[in-house]
Amino acid sequence: MNGKIRGALWLLSASAMVAPVAATAATTSRAAQLAQRLEKLEAEVRQLHDDLHTARDQQEHDVAAANARAEQAIAAAQAQIALVTRTADAAQATSAETSARLASAVEAAPKQGFRSGNSNVVLSGYIKLLASSARYSGGDDPSNTLGRDLYLPQSIPVFNPASPTSPTHVTDFTAKQTRFWVDANTKVGSHALKAYIEFDFQAAPGTPQALGQGTQRTTNAYDLAMRRAFVQFDRWLFGQDFTNFSNPAVFPESTDYVGGVDGLVFVRQPMARYSLPLGKGVTLHLAAENPETASANAGSAALIENGQDHAPDFTARLEYGGKPGFLYFAALGRQLRVDNAKADAARITDSRFGWGVSAGGKLFLNDKHSSDLRFQATYGEGIGRYLGLNFGPDAVLQASGQLGRVRNLGAFGAARIALGDQWRVNLMGSYQHISYAGDINRTAAAGIAMYNREGWSVAGNVFTSPVKNVDLGIEVRHGERHLVNGLSGHVERFDFAAKYSF
């Protein structure tokens, strides 16, 4: 467009310069031709001028439109930048908050265990002091016996008018219940492998000082004993654990070793156990456990471990666990057997079938699970060693060489009530009744007159945790023991316990 205009202007200028000369020297015809050409050039110049204005107007319109589009694009970009900035700021704030929460959670989470090869190993336990003061109505419970360390109903002395004794009052301090355990977990492909072993100083029977144990007069040294030891591979467990006939989660919080043992199922023994999930929260546990017939000979209440069993004790426990807590039903089948290994007519051998059923559970009373109800009820024949730390025999070996029937009924209940975050109260009661077959001799000399018939206890305690992992508690308990012949005795115990868990 500019090139045309310049050409037209050059022609116009050239014509203007030539015109005076042509007018003077040319003829009239030549002048007319020049005039026509001049008009034509003027017309072209006007057209070029018009085209120039049109072009300028179009250019200005295009520039304005382009500017408008640019301004819109800039405004949109600025809005996008502002949105991205706000999003980034919010993300940064959220990230900072999340990081703070994560740091807090990490700080609050227990830093447990160490790596050993492919296993994560955790050493845990607690140190516990128990101070106990007990008053017996029917005489004395000898020093350095299990009944002095914990509430044991069969150790309560009974008052016998034929040889009267005075009530006694004793006080003991012990740290025997200090416990620790090692837990190792390993991933083997898609499988879970766990090893667990647990010890304390209470489980071992007392041994004389000559065999390495100290006395209360000097060092108070005590033997270390295995409580539990097992390997768990996926659903299988092999080793020693609490019997599958119960769930130890029903045991109450107590200053005592067990708390309300009278009617509780309490046995630890070797076993092979398989756990089969059946549905949401429902699991069936099946086990073959170590057999041992604990009989008593007529005329003596002392329990005898026979060791002539042929078949393992079989147990099954169907358990439901969910948000409200857990409930279970358990069954036990076993063979009771005695064999004195003597020859000919002096040999005594007999066997009976033993069975038992038990139901129990723990129900939470609040969302924090800090308050709950715990309970268990058990009935069966030939299950004496499973109840109340063997409060009664599995069977009675009579003079005829036959095992007499013994049936047991046990019941236990406890309530745990939280009083804030640091304080809680526990109330508990436990009961066991033993029925002996009617054909068993009940005389003192040749029968079961001095056998345990009934035991029960009630207790209450208060616990506080002033700082994390520290528990302090006091407990008051009343327990009674009744014999077949009607004799009885009772005990009042006051305990103080201090425990640090790690």
Coordinates of C-alpha atoms in Angstrom, one line a residue:
M1 CA 0.0 0.0 0.0
N2 CA 2.8 2.6 0.8
G3 CA 4.7 1.6 -2.3
K4 CA 1.8 2.6 -4.6
I5 CA 1.4 5.9 -2.9
R6 CA 5.0 6.7 -3.3
G7 CA 4.9 5.8 -7.0
A8 CA 1.9 8.0 -7.5
L9 CA 3.5 11.0 -5.8
W10 CA 6.6 10.5 -7.8
L11 CA 4.6 10.5 -11.0
L12 CA 2.7 13.6 -9.9
S13 CA 5.9 15.4 -9.1
A14 CA 7.5 14.5 -12.4
S15 CA 4.4 15.6 -14.3
A16 CA 4.5 18.9 -12.5
M17 CA 8.0 19.5 -13.5
V18 CA 7.5 18.6 -17.1
A19 CA 4.1 20.4 -17.6
P20 CA 5.4 24.0 -18.1
V21 CA 7.9 22.8 -20.7
A22 CA 5.3 20.8 -22.5
A23 CA 2.8 23.6 -22.5
T24 CA 5.4 25.9 -24.1
A25 CA 6.9 23.6 -26.7
A26 CA 4.0 21.2 -27.6
T27 CA 1.0 21.6 -29.7
T28 CA -2.6 21.9 -28.6
S29 CA -3.2 18.1 -29.1
R30 CA -0.3 17.3 -26.9
A31 CA -1.6 19.5 -24.2
A32 CA -5.0 17.8 -24.3
Q33 CA -3.4 14.3 -23.8
L34 CA -1.4 15.6 -20.9
A35 CA -4.5 17.0 -19.3
Q36 CA -6.3 13.7 -19.6
R37 CA -3.4 11.9 -18.2
L38 CA -3.2 14.4 -15.3
E39 CA -6.9 13.8 -14.5
K40 CA -6.4 10.1 -14.6
L41 CA -3.4 10.4 -12.2
E42 CA -5.4 12.7 -9.9
A43 CA -8.2 10.1 -9.8
E44 CA -5.7 7.3 -9.0
V45 CA -4.2 9.5 -6.3
R46 CA -7.7 10.1 -4.8
Q47 CA -8.4 6.4 -4.9
L48 CA -5.1 5.7 -3.3
H49 CA -5.9 8.2 -0.6
D50 CA -9.2 6.6 0.0
D51 CA -7.6 3.2 0.2
L52 CA -5.1 4.5 2.6
H53 CA -7.7 5.8 4.9
T54 CA -9.7 2.6 4.7
A55 CA -6.5 0.6 5.5
R56 CA -5.7 2.8 8.4
D57 CA -9.3 2.5 9.8
Q58 CA -9.2 -1.3 9.4
Q59 CA -5.8 -1.4 11.1
E60 CA -7.0 0.7 14.0
H61 CA -10.1 -1.6 14.3
D62 CA -7.9 -4.7 14.2
V63 CA -5.5 -3.2 16.8
A64 CA -8.4 -2.3 19.1
A65 CA -9.9 -5.8 18.8
A66 CA -6.5 -7.3 19.4
N67 CA -6.0 -5.0 22.4
A68 CA -9.4 -6.0 23.8
R69 CA -8.6 -9.7 23.3
A70 CA -5.2 -9.2 25.0
E71 CA -6.8 -7.3 27.9
Q72 CA -9.3 -10.1 28.3
A73 CA -6.6 -12.7 28.2
I74 CA -4.5 -10.8 30.7
A75 CA -7.5 -10.5 33.0
A76 CA -8.2 -14.2 32.7
A77 CA -4.6 -15.0 33.4
Q78 CA -4.5 -12.7 36.4
A79 CA -7.7 -14.4 37.8
Q80 CA -6.1 -17.8 37.2
I81 CA -2.9 -16.7 38.9
A82 CA -4.9 -15.4 41.9
L83 CA -6.7 -18.8 42.1
V84 CA -3.5 -20.7 41.9
T85 CA -2.0 -18.5 44.5
R86 CA -4.9 -19.0 46.8
T87 CA -4.9 -22.8 46.2
A88 CA -1.2 -22.9 46.8
D89 CA -1.6 -20.9 50.1
A90 CA -4.3 -23.2 51.2
A91 CA -2.3 -26.3 50.3
Q92 CA 0.7 -24.9 52.1
A93 CA -1.4 -24.2 55.2
T94 CA -3.0 -27.7 55.0
S95 CA 0.4 -29.2 54.5
A96 CA 1.8 -27.4 57.5
E97 CA -1.2 -28.5 59.6
T98 CA -0.8 -32.1 58.4
S99 CA 2.9 -32.0 59.0
A100 CA 2.3 -30.7 62.5
R101 CA -0.3 -33.4 63.2
L102 CA 2.0 -36.1 61.8
A103 CA 4.9 -34.8 63.9
S104 CA 2.6 -34.9 67.0
A105 CA 1.4 -38.4 66.2
V106 CA 4.9 -39.6 65.6
E107 CA 6.0 -38.0 68.9
A108 CA 3.1 -39.5 70.7
A109 CA 3.5 -43.0 69.2
P110 CA 5.5 -45.4 71.2
K111 CA 9.0 -45.9 69.8
Q112 CA 9.1 -49.7 70.2
G113 CA 11.4 -52.4 69.2
F114 CA 14.5 -52.9 67.2
R115 CA 15.4 -54.8 64.0
S116 CA 17.1 -58.1 64.2
G117 CA 17.6 -59.5 60.7
N118 CA 14.1 -59.5 59.1
S119 CA 12.4 -59.4 62.5
N120 CA 11.1 -56.5 64.6
V121 CA 11.8 -57.4 68.2
V122 CA 10.1 -55.7 71.2
L123 CA 11.0 -56.1 74.8
S124 CA 8.2 -55.1 77.2
G125 CA 7.1 -55.7 80.7
Y126 CA 6.6 -54.1 84.1
I127 CA 8.1 -53.8 87.5
K128 CA 5.6 -54.3 90.3
L129 CA 5.6 -54.0 94.1
L130 CA 2.8 -55.6 96.0
A131 CA 2.4 -54.9 99.7
S132 CA -0.3 -57.1 101.4
S133 CA -1.8 -57.4 104.8
A134 CA -4.1 -60.4 105.5
R135 CA -6.2 -61.6 108.5
Y136 CA -7.1 -65.3 108.6
S137 CA -9.9 -66.5 110.8
G138 CA -8.9 -70.1 111.1
G139 CA -5.2 -70.2 111.8
D140 CA -2.0 -69.5 109.8
D141 CA -1.0 -69.6 106.2
P142 CA 2.7 -70.6 106.3
S143 CA 5.3 -68.2 105.2
N144 CA 6.9 -68.5 101.7
T145 CA 3.8 -70.3 100.3
L146 CA 1.8 -69.2 97.3
G147 CA -1.2 -68.2 99.4
R148 CA 0.9 -65.5 101.0
D149 CA 1.8 -64.0 97.6
L150 CA -1.7 -63.9 96.2
Y151 CA -5.3 -64.7 96.9
L152 CA -5.6 -68.5 96.7
P153 CA -9.0 -69.8 98.1
Q154 CA -7.7 -73.4 98.7
S155 CA -4.9 -72.0 101.0
I156 CA -7.4 -70.3 103.4
P157 CA -7.0 -72.1 106.7
V158 CA -10.3 -73.5 108.1
F159 CA -11.2 -73.4 111.8
N160 CA -11.5 -76.9 113.3
P161 CA -13.1 -77.1 116.8
A162 CA -11.4 -80.4 117.3
S163 CA -8.0 -78.6 117.2
P164 CA -8.8 -74.9 117.6
T165 CA -6.4 -72.3 116.3
S166 CA -6.3 -68.5 116.8
P167 CA -6.8 -66.0 114.0
T168 CA -3.6 -64.6 112.5
H169 CA -2.6 -61.4 110.9
V170 CA 0.3 -61.2 108.5
T171 CA 2.0 -58.6 106.3
D172 CA 4.2 -59.3 103.2
F173 CA 6.0 -57.2 100.6
T174 CA 7.0 -58.8 97.3
A175 CA 8.2 -57.9 93.8
K176 CA 7.8 -61.5 92.5
Q177 CA 5.1 -60.5 90.1
T178 CA 7.5 -58.4 88.0
R179 CA 7.2 -59.6 84.5
F180 CA 8.8 -59.1 81.1
W181 CA 8.3 -60.5 77.6
V182 CA 9.9 -60.6 74.2
D183 CA 7.8 -60.3 71.0
A184 CA 9.3 -60.8 67.6
N185 CA 7.4 -60.4 64.3
T186 CA 8.6 -61.3 60.9
K187 CA 7.1 -61.1 57.4
V188 CA 7.8 -64.2 55.3
G189 CA 6.5 -63.3 51.9
S190 CA 2.7 -63.0 52.4
H191 CA 2.9 -64.8 55.7
A192 CA 3.1 -63.4 59.3
L193 CA 5.4 -65.1 61.7
K194 CA 5.4 -64.3 65.4
A195 CA 7.5 -65.5 68.3
Y196 CA 6.6 -64.7 71.9
I197 CA 8.1 -65.6 75.3
E198 CA 7.1 -64.3 78.7
F199 CA 8.6 -64.6 82.2
D200 CA 8.0 -63.6 85.8
F201 CA 9.3 -64.5 89.2
Q202 CA 6.0 -65.6 90.7
A203 CA 5.2 -68.7 88.6
A204 CA 8.2 -70.8 89.9
P205 CA 7.6 -72.8 93.0
G206 CA 9.6 -71.8 96.1
T207 CA 13.0 -73.5 96.3
P208 CA 15.3 -73.8 99.3
Q209 CA 18.1 -71.4 99.7
A210 CA 20.6 -74.2 99.1
L211 CA 19.2 -74.4 95.5
G212 CA 19.9 -70.8 94.8
Q213 CA 16.9 -68.9 96.1
G214 CA 17.3 -66.3 98.8
T215 CA 15.1 -65.8 101.9
Q216 CA 13.0 -63.0 103.2
R217 CA 15.6 -62.6 106.0
T218 CA 18.3 -61.5 103.5
T219 CA 18.3 -61.2 99.7
N220 CA 14.7 -62.2 98.7
A221 CA 16.0 -63.7 95.5
Y222 CA 13.5 -65.7 93.4
D223 CA 13.6 -68.0 90.4
L224 CA 12.7 -66.9 86.9
A225 CA 10.0 -69.0 85.4
M226 CA 8.4 -69.2 81.9
R227 CA 4.8 -68.2 81.7
R228 CA 4.1 -68.3 78.0
A229 CA 6.2 -69.3 75.0
F230 CA 4.8 -69.9 71.5
V231 CA 5.4 -69.5 67.7
Q232 CA 2.5 -68.2 65.6
F233 CA 2.4 -68.7 61.9
D234 CA -0.6 -67.2 60.2
R235 CA -3.6 -69.0 61.8
W236 CA -1.5 -71.6 63.7
L237 CA -0.1 -71.4 67.2
F238 CA 2.4 -73.9 68.6
G239 CA 3.7 -73.6 72.2
Q240 CA 2.5 -72.6 75.6
D241 CA -0.3 -70.1 76.1
F242 CA -3.5 -69.6 78.1
T243 CA -6.0 -72.5 77.5
N244 CA -8.3 -72.1 74.6
F245 CA -11.2 -72.9 77.0
S246 CA -11.2 -69.3 78.1
N247 CA -10.2 -65.8 77.0
P248 CA -7.9 -64.0 79.6
A249 CA -9.2 -60.6 78.5
V250 CA -12.1 -61.2 81.0
F251 CA -9.6 -61.1 83.9
P252 CA -10.2 -58.0 86.0
E253 CA -7.8 -55.2 86.8
S254 CA -6.6 -56.1 90.3
T255 CA -3.6 -55.6 92.6
D256 CA -3.7 -59.4 92.9
Y257 CA -2.0 -61.8 90.6
V258 CA -5.3 -62.9 89.0
G259 CA -8.1 -61.3 90.9
G260 CA -11.3 -63.3 91.7
V261 CA -9.7 -66.6 90.9
D262 CA -12.3 -68.7 92.7
G263 CA -14.6 -69.3 89.7
L264 CA -12.3 -68.3 86.8
V265 CA -10.9 -70.6 84.2
F266 CA -7.1 -70.2 84.6
V267 CA -4.6 -72.6 83.0
R268 CA -1.5 -72.0 80.9
Q269 CA -0.2 -75.1 79.0
P270 CA 1.4 -76.3 75.8
M271 CA -0.9 -76.7 72.8
A272 CA -1.4 -76.6 69.0
R273 CA -4.2 -74.1 68.1
Y274 CA -5.8 -73.1 64.8
S275 CA -8.0 -70.0 64.4
L276 CA -10.5 -70.0 61.6
P277 CA -12.4 -66.7 60.7
L278 CA -16.0 -67.5 59.9
G279 CA -17.4 -64.1 59.1
K280 CA -17.3 -60.5 60.2
G281 CA -15.9 -60.5 63.8
V282 CA -16.6 -64.2 64.3
T283 CA -13.7 -66.7 64.8
L284 CA -13.5 -70.3 65.7
H285 CA -10.5 -71.4 67.7
L286 CA -9.7 -75.1 67.9
A287 CA -6.9 -76.6 70.0
A288 CA -5.3 -79.8 71.2
E289 CA -3.8 -79.2 74.6
N290 CA -1.6 -80.9 77.1
P291 CA -3.5 -83.5 79.2
E292 CA -3.0 -84.0 82.9
T293 CA -5.4 -85.7 85.3
A294 CA -5.4 -84.2 88.7
S295 CA -7.0 -86.7 90.9
A296 CA -7.2 -87.2 94.7
N297 CA -7.2 -90.4 96.7
A298 CA -10.2 -90.9 99.0
G299 CA -9.1 -90.1 102.5
S300 CA -6.7 -87.4 101.4
A301 CA -7.4 -84.0 99.7
A302 CA -3.9 -83.7 98.3
L303 CA -4.0 -83.5 94.5
I304 CA -2.0 -85.9 92.4
E305 CA -0.6 -85.4 88.9
N306 CA -0.9 -88.8 87.4
G307 CA 0.8 -88.3 84.0
Q308 CA -0.8 -91.5 82.5
D309 CA -3.1 -89.7 80.0
H310 CA -3.4 -91.1 76.5
A311 CA -5.2 -88.4 74.6
P312 CA -4.8 -84.6 74.6
D313 CA -7.5 -82.3 76.0
F314 CA -9.6 -80.9 73.1
T315 CA -11.0 -77.4 73.2
A316 CA -13.1 -75.2 70.9
R317 CA -14.0 -71.5 71.4
L318 CA -16.4 -69.6 69.2
E319 CA -15.9 -65.9 69.7
Y320 CA -17.5 -62.7 68.4
G321 CA -15.6 -59.4 68.6
G322 CA -16.8 -56.0 67.6
K323 CA -17.3 -52.4 68.7
P324 CA -19.4 -53.3 71.8
G325 CA -16.7 -55.8 73.0
F326 CA -16.5 -59.5 72.7
L327 CA -18.5 -62.7 73.6
Y328 CA -17.5 -66.3 73.4
F329 CA -18.7 -69.8 74.0
A330 CA -16.2 -72.6 74.7
A331 CA -16.3 -76.4 75.1
L332 CA -13.8 -78.9 76.5
G333 CA -13.5 -82.6 76.1
R334 CA -10.9 -84.7 77.8
Q335 CA -9.9 -88.2 79.1
L336 CA -9.3 -88.7 82.8
R337 CA -7.1 -91.6 83.5
V338 CA -5.1 -93.1 86.4
D339 CA -2.7 -96.1 86.3
N340 CA -0.5 -97.0 89.3
A341 CA 1.7 -99.2 87.1
K342 CA 1.6 -102.0 89.6
A343 CA 1.4 -105.7 88.6
D344 CA -1.4 -108.2 88.7
A345 CA -4.0 -107.7 91.4
A346 CA -2.3 -104.6 92.9
R347 CA -2.7 -102.7 89.6
I348 CA -5.3 -99.9 89.6
T349 CA -6.3 -98.4 86.3
D350 CA -9.4 -96.5 85.3
S351 CA -10.6 -93.7 83.0
R352 CA -13.5 -91.4 82.6
F353 CA -14.7 -88.8 80.1
G354 CA -14.5 -85.2 81.2
W355 CA -16.4 -82.3 79.6
G356 CA -17.1 -78.7 80.2
V357 CA -18.8 -75.6 78.7
S358 CA -18.0 -72.0 79.4
A359 CA -19.3 -68.6 78.2
G360 CA -17.9 -65.2 78.9
G361 CA -17.1 -61.8 77.5
K362 CA -16.4 -58.1 78.0
L363 CA -18.8 -55.4 77.1
F364 CA -17.7 -51.7 76.9
L365 CA -19.8 -49.1 78.6
N366 CA -18.5 -46.0 76.8
D367 CA -16.9 -45.0 73.5
K368 CA -13.4 -44.7 75.1
H369 CA -13.5 -48.3 76.2
S370 CA -12.4 -47.1 79.6
S371 CA -15.4 -48.7 81.4
D372 CA -16.6 -52.2 80.9
L373 CA -18.4 -55.3 82.3
R374 CA -16.5 -58.7 82.4
F375 CA -18.1 -62.0 83.1
Q376 CA -17.7 -65.8 82.8
A377 CA -19.8 -68.8 83.7
T378 CA -18.5 -72.4 83.6
Y379 CA -19.9 -75.9 84.2
G380 CA -18.7 -79.4 83.7
E381 CA -17.5 -82.7 84.9
G382 CA -13.8 -83.6 85.4
I383 CA -12.7 -80.0 84.9
G384 CA -11.3 -79.3 88.4
R385 CA -7.8 -78.3 87.3
Y386 CA -9.2 -75.7 84.9
L387 CA -11.1 -73.8 87.6
G388 CA -9.8 -71.6 90.4
L389 CA -6.2 -72.8 90.1
N390 CA -7.3 -76.4 90.7
F391 CA -9.5 -75.6 93.7
G392 CA -11.0 -79.2 93.4
P393 CA -9.8 -82.5 91.9
D394 CA -10.8 -83.7 88.4
A395 CA -11.9 -87.0 90.0
V396 CA -11.7 -89.0 93.2
L397 CA -9.8 -92.3 93.1
Q398 CA -11.9 -94.6 95.4
A399 CA -10.7 -97.7 97.3
S400 CA -12.4 -99.8 94.6
G401 CA -10.0 -98.4 92.1
Q402 CA -12.6 -96.5 90.2
L403 CA -12.6 -92.7 89.5
G404 CA -15.5 -91.0 91.2
R405 CA -17.4 -88.2 89.4
V406 CA -16.7 -84.5 90.3
R407 CA -18.7 -81.6 88.9
N408 CA -17.9 -77.9 89.0
L409 CA -19.9 -74.8 88.7
G410 CA -17.9 -71.5 88.4
A411 CA -19.1 -67.9 88.0
F412 CA -17.3 -64.6 87.8
G413 CA -18.2 -61.0 87.2
A414 CA -16.5 -57.6 87.3
A415 CA -17.2 -54.0 86.6
R416 CA -14.6 -51.4 85.7
I417 CA -15.7 -47.8 86.0
A418 CA -13.6 -44.9 84.8
L419 CA -13.5 -41.8 86.9
G420 CA -11.9 -39.4 84.5
D421 CA -8.7 -40.1 82.6
Q422 CA -6.5 -41.0 85.6
W423 CA -8.8 -42.8 88.1
R424 CA -10.9 -45.9 87.9
V425 CA -12.8 -48.3 90.2
N426 CA -13.0 -52.1 89.9
L427 CA -15.7 -54.3 91.6
M428 CA -15.5 -58.0 91.3
G429 CA -17.0 -61.2 92.6
S430 CA -16.2 -64.9 92.0
Y431 CA -17.7 -68.2 93.1
Q432 CA -17.2 -72.0 92.7
H433 CA -19.2 -74.9 93.9
I434 CA -18.1 -78.6 93.7
S435 CA -20.4 -81.5 93.6
Y436 CA -19.1 -85.0 94.3
A437 CA -20.9 -88.2 93.2
G438 CA -23.2 -89.7 95.8
D439 CA -21.5 -93.0 96.0
I440 CA -18.2 -91.5 97.1
N441 CA -17.3 -92.1 100.8
R442 CA -17.7 -88.9 102.8
T443 CA -16.0 -89.9 106.0
A444 CA -12.8 -88.2 107.2
A445 CA -10.6 -91.3 107.3
A446 CA -11.5 -92.9 104.0
G447 CA -13.5 -90.3 102.2
I448 CA -13.8 -86.7 101.1
A449 CA -14.8 -85.0 104.3
M450 CA -11.8 -82.6 104.1
Y451 CA -12.2 -81.8 100.4
N452 CA -13.1 -78.3 99.2
R453 CA -16.8 -77.9 98.5
E454 CA -17.2 -74.1 97.9
G455 CA -15.1 -71.0 97.6
W456 CA -16.1 -67.4 96.9
S457 CA -14.7 -63.8 97.2
V458 CA -15.7 -60.2 96.7
A459 CA -13.3 -57.4 96.1
G460 CA -13.1 -53.7 95.2
N461 CA -10.2 -51.5 94.3
V462 CA -9.2 -48.0 93.2
F463 CA -6.5 -47.4 90.7
T464 CA -4.8 -44.2 89.5
S465 CA -2.3 -43.4 86.8
P466 CA -0.6 -40.1 87.8
V467 CA 1.7 -40.3 84.9
K468 CA 1.9 -42.4 81.8
N469 CA 2.8 -46.1 82.4
V470 CA 2.6 -45.8 86.2
D471 CA -0.3 -47.4 88.1
L472 CA -1.0 -47.2 91.8
G473 CA -3.8 -49.2 93.4
I474 CA -5.4 -50.2 96.7
E475 CA -7.7 -53.2 97.1
V476 CA -9.8 -54.8 99.8
R477 CA -11.0 -58.4 99.5
H478 CA -13.0 -60.9 101.5
G479 CA -12.8 -64.6 100.6
E480 CA -14.2 -67.8 102.1
R481 CA -13.5 -71.5 101.8
H482 CA -15.9 -74.3 102.8
L483 CA -15.2 -78.0 103.1
V484 CA -17.5 -81.0 102.5
N485 CA -17.7 -81.6 106.3
G486 CA -18.9 -78.1 106.9
L487 CA -15.7 -76.6 108.3
S488 CA -14.9 -73.2 106.9
G489 CA -12.5 -70.2 107.1
H490 CA -12.2 -66.7 105.7
V491 CA -9.6 -64.1 104.9
E492 CA -9.6 -60.3 104.6
R493 CA -6.8 -58.9 102.5
F494 CA -5.7 -55.3 102.0
D495 CA -3.3 -54.8 99.1
F496 CA -1.3 -51.8 97.8
A497 CA 0.4 -52.2 94.4
A498 CA 2.7 -49.9 92.4
K499 CA 3.6 -50.8 88.8
Y500 CA 5.7 -49.2 86.1
S501 CA 5.1 -50.6 82.6
F502 CA 7.7 -50.3 79.8

